[in-house]
mmCIF file with all atom_site columns, C-alpha atoms in Angstrom:
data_model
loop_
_atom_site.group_PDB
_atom_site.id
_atom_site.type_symbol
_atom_site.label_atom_id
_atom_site.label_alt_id
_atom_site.label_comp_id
_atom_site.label_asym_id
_atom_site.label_entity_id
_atom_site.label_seq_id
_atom_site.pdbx_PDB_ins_code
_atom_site.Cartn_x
_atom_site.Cartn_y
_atom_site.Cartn_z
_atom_site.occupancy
_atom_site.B_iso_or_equiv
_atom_site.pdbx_formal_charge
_atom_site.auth_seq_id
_atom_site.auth_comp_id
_atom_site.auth_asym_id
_atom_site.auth_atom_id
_atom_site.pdbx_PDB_model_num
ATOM 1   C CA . UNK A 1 1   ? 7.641  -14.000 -8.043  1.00 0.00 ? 1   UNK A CA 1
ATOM 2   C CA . UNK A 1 2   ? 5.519  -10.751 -8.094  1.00 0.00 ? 2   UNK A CA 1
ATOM 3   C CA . UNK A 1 3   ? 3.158  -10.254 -10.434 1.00 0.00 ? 3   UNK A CA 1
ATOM 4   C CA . UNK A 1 4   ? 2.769  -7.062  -11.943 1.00 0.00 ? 4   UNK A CA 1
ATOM 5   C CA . UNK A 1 5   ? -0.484 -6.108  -14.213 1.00 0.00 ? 5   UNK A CA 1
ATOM 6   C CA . UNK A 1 6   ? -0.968 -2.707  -15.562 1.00 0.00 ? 6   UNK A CA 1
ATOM 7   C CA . UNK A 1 7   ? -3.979 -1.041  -17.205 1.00 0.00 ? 7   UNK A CA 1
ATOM 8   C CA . UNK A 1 8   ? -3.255 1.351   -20.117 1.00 0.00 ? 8   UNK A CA 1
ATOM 9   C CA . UNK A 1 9   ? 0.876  1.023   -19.621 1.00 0.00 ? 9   UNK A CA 1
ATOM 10  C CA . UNK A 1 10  ? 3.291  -0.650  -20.244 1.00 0.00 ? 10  UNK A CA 1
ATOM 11  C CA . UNK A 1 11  ? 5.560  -2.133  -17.421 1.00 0.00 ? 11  UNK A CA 1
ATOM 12  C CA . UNK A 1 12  ? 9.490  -0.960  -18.301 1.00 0.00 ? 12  UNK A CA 1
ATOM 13  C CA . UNK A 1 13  ? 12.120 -3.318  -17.179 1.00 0.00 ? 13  UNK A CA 1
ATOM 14  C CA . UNK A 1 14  ? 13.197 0.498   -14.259 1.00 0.00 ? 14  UNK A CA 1
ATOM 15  C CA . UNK A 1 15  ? 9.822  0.413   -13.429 1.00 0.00 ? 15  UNK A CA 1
ATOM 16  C CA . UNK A 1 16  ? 10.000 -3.694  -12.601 1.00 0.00 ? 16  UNK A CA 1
ATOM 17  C CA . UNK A 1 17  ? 13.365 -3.414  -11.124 1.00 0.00 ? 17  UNK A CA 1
ATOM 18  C CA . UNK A 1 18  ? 11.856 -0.261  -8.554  1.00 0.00 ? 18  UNK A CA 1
ATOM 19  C CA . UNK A 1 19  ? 9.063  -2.208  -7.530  1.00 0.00 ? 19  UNK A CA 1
ATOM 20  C CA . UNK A 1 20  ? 10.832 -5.130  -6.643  1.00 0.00 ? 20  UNK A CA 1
ATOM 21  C CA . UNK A 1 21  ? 13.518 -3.332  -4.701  1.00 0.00 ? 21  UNK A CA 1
ATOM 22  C CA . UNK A 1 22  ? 10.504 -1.570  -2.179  1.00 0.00 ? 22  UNK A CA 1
ATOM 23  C CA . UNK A 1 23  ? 9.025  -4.859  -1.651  1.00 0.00 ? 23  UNK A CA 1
ATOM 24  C CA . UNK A 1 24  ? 12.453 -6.498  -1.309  1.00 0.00 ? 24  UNK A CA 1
ATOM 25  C CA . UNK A 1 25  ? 12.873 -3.954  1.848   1.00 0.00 ? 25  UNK A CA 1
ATOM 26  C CA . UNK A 1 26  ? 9.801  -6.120  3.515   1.00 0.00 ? 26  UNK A CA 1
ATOM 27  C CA . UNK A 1 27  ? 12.167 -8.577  3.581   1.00 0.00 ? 27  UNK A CA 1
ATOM 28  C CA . UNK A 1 28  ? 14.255 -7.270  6.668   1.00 0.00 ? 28  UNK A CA 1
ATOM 29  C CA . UNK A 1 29  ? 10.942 -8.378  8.660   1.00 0.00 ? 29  UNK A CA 1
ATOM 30  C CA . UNK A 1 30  ? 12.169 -12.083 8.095   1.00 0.00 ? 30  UNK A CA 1
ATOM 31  C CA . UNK A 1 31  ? 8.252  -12.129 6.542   1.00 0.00 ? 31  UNK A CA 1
ATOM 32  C CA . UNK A 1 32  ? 7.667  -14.801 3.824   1.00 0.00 ? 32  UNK A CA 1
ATOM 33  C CA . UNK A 1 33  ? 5.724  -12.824 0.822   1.00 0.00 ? 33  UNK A CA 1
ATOM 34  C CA . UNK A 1 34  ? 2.876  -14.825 -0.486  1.00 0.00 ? 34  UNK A CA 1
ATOM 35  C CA . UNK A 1 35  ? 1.671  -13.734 -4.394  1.00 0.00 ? 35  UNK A CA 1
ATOM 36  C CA . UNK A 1 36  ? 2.607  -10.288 -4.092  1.00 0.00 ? 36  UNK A CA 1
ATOM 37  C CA . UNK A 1 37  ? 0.212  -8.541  -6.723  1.00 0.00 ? 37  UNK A CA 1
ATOM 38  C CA . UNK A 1 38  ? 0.912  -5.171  -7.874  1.00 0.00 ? 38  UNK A CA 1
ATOM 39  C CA . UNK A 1 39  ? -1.606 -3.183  -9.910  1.00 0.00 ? 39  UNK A CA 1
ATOM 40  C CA . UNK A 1 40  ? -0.474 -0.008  -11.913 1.00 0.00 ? 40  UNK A CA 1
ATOM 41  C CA . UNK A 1 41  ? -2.928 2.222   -13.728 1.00 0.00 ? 41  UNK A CA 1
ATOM 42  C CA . UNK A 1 42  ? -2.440 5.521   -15.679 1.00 0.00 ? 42  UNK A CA 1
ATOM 43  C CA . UNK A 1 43  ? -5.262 7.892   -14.693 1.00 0.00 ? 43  UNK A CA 1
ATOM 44  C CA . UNK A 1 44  ? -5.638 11.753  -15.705 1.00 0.00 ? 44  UNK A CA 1
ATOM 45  C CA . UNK A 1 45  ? -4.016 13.286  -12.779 1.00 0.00 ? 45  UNK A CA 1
ATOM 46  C CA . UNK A 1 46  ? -1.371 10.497  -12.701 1.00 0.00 ? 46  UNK A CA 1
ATOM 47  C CA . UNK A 1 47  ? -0.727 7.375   -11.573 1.00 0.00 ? 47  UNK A CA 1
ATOM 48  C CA . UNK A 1 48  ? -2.506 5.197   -9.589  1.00 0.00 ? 48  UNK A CA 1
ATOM 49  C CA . UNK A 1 49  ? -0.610 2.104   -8.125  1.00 0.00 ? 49  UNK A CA 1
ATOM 50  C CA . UNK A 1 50  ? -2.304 -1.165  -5.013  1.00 0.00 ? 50  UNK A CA 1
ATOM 51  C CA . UNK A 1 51  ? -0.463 -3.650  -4.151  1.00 0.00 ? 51  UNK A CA 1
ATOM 52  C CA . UNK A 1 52  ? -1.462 -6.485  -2.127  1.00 0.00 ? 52  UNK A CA 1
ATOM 53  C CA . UNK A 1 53  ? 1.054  -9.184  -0.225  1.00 0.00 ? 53  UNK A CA 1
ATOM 54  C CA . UNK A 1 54  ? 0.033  -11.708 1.255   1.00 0.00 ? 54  UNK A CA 1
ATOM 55  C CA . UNK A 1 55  ? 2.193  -13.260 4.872   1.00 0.00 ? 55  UNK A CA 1
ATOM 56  C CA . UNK A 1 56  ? 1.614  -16.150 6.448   1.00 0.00 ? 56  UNK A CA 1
ATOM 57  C CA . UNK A 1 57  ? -0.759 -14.446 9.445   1.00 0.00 ? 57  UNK A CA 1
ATOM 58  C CA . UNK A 1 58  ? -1.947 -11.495 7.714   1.00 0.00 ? 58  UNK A CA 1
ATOM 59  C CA . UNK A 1 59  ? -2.813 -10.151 4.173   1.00 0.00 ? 59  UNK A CA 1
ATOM 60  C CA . UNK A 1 60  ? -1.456 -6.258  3.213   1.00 0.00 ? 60  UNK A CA 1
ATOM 61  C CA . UNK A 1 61  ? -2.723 -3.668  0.362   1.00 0.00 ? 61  UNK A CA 1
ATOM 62  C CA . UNK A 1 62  ? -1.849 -0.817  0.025   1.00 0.00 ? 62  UNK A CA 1
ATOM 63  C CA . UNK A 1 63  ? -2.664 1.659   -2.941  1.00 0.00 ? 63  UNK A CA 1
ATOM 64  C CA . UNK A 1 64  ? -1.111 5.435   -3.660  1.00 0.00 ? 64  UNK A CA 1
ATOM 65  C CA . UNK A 1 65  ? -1.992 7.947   -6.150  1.00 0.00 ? 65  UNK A CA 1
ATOM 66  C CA . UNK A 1 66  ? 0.413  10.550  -7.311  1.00 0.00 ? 66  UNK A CA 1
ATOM 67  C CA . UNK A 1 67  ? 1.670  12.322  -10.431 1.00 0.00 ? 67  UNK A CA 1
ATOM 68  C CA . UNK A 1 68  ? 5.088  10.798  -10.686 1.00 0.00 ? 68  UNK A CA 1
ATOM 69  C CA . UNK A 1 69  ? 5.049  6.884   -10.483 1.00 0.00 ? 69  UNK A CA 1
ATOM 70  C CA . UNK A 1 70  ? 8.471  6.287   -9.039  1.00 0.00 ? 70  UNK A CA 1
ATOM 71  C CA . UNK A 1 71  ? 6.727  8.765   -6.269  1.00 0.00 ? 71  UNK A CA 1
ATOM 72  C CA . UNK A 1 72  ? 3.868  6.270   -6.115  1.00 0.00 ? 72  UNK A CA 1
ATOM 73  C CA . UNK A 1 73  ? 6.092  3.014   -5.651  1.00 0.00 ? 73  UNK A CA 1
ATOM 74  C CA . UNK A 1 74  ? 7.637  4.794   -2.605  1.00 0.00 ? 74  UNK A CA 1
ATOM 75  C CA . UNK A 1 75  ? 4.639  5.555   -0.964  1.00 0.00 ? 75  UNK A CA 1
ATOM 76  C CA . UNK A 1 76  ? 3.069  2.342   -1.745  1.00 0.00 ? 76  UNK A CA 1
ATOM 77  C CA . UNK A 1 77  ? 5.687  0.911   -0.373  1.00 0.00 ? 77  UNK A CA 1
ATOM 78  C CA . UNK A 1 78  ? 6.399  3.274   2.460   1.00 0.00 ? 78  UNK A CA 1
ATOM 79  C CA . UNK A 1 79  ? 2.734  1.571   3.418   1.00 0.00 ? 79  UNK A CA 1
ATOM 80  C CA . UNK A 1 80  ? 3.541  -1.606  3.112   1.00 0.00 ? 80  UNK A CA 1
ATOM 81  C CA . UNK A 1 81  ? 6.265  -1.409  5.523   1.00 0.00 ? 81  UNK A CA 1
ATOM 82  C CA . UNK A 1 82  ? 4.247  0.784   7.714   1.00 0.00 ? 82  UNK A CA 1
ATOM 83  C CA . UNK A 1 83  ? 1.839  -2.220  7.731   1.00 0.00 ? 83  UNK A CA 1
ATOM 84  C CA . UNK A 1 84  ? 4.477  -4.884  8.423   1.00 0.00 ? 84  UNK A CA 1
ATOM 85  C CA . UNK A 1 85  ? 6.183  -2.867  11.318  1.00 0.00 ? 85  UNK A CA 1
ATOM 86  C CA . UNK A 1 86  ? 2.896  -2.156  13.111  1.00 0.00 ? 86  UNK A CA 1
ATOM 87  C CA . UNK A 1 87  ? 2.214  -6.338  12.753  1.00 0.00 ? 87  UNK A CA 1
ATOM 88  C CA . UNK A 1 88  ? 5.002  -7.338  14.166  1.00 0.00 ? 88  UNK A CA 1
ATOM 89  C CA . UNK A 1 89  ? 5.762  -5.342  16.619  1.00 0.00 ? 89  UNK A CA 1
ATOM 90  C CA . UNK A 1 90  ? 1.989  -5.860  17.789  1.00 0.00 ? 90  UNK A CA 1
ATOM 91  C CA . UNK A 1 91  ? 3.001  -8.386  20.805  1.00 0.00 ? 91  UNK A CA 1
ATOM 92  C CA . UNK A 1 92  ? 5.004  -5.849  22.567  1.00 0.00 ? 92  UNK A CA 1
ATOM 93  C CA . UNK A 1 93  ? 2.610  -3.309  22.496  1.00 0.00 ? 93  UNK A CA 1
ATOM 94  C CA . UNK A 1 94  ? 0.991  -1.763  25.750  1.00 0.00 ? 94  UNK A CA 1
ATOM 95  C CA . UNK A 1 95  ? -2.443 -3.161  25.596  1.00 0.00 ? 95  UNK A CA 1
ATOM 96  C CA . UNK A 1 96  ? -1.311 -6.751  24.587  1.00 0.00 ? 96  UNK A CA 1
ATOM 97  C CA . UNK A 1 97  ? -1.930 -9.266  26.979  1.00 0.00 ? 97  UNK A CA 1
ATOM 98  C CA . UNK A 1 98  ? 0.753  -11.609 27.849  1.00 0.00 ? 98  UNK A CA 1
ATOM 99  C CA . UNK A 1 99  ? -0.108 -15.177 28.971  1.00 0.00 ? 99  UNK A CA 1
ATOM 100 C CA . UNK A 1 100 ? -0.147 -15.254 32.803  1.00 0.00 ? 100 UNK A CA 1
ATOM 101 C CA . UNK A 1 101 ? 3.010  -17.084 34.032  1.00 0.00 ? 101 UNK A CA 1
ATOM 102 C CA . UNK A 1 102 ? 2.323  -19.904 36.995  1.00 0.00 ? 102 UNK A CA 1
ATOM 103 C CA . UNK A 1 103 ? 4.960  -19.539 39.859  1.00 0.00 ? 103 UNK A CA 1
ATOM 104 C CA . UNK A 1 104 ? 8.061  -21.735 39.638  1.00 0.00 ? 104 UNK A CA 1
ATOM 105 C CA . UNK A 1 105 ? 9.152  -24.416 42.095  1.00 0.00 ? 105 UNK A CA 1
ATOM 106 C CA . UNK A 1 106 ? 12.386 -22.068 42.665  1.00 0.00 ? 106 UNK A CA 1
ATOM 107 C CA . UNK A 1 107 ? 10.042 -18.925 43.862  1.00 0.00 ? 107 UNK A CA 1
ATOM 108 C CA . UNK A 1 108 ? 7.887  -21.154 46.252  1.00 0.00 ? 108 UNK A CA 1
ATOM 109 C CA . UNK A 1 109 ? 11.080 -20.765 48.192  1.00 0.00 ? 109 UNK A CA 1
ATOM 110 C CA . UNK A 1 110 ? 11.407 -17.676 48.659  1.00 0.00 ? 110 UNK A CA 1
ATOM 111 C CA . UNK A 1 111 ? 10.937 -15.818 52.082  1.00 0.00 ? 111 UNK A CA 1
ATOM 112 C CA . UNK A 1 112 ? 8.497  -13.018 51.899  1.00 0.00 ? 112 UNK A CA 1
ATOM 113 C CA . UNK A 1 113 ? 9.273  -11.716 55.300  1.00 0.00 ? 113 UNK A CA 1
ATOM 114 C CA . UNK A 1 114 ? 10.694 -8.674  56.068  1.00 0.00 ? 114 UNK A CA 1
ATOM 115 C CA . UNK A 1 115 ? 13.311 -7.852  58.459  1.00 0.00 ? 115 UNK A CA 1
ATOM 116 C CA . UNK A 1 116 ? 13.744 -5.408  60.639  1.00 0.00 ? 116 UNK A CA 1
ATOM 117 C CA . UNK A 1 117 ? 17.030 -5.526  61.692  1.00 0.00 ? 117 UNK A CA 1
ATOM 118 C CA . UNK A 1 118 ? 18.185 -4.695  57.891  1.00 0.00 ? 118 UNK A CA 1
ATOM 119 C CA . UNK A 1 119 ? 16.839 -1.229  58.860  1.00 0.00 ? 119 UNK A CA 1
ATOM 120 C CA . UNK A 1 120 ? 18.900 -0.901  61.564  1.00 0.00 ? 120 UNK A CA 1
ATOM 121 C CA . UNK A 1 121 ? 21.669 -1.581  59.969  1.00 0.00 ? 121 UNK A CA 1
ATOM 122 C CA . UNK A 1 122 ? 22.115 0.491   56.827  1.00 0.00 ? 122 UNK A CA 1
ATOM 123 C CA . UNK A 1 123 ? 20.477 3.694   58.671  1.00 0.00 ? 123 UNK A CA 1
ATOM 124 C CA . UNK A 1 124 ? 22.819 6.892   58.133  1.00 0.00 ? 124 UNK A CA 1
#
């Protein structure tokens, strides 16, 4: 269930419905959402909305300010995704360090020597 507070405004059932749609796309990260907490507030250049989600390795906020609010629940939750993507995706990054593998009985057998004759035989 996410809980949505707002300060100043009142939460419309198409502004409920919006906000649970973005954070239903962080779904398609097979990601269990842990008290997702979305704060709206109504400031004089527009809106102002943070949400924070917790998952079960991490915890994500992410807030976005913008005159339109339907424009700030994207972005907010253009972040949030952002977020998600970059932590899962962390193991097969280029600096990650995989665990070293120990040699298998099957590779203790094989020869390491070369031969020559090979050489002779597929030359053009």
């Amino acid at each position: 269930m996410i809980k949505i507070t707002s300060k100043d405004f009142e939460v419309t059932t198409p502004i409920r419905e919006r906000i649970e749609s973005r954070l239903e796309k962080l779904s398609r990260h097979d990601v269990q959402l842990i008290n997702p907490h979305v704060i709206i507030g109504q400031e004089k250049q527009g809106f102002k909305i943070e949400a924070s989600v917790g998952i079960p390795s991490n915890t994500l906020f992410a807030q976005a300010k913008d005159k339109d609010l339907y424009a700030a629940i994207n972005a907010m939750g253009q972040k949030l995704e952002k977020q998600l993507n970059r932590l899962s995706h962390k193991p097969e990054g280029a600096r990650y360090t995989a665990p070293a593998m120990s040699p298998t009985p099957e590779s203790a057998d094989i020869d390491d020597e070369y031969d020559e004759t090979l050489d002779e035989e597929y030359a053009a």
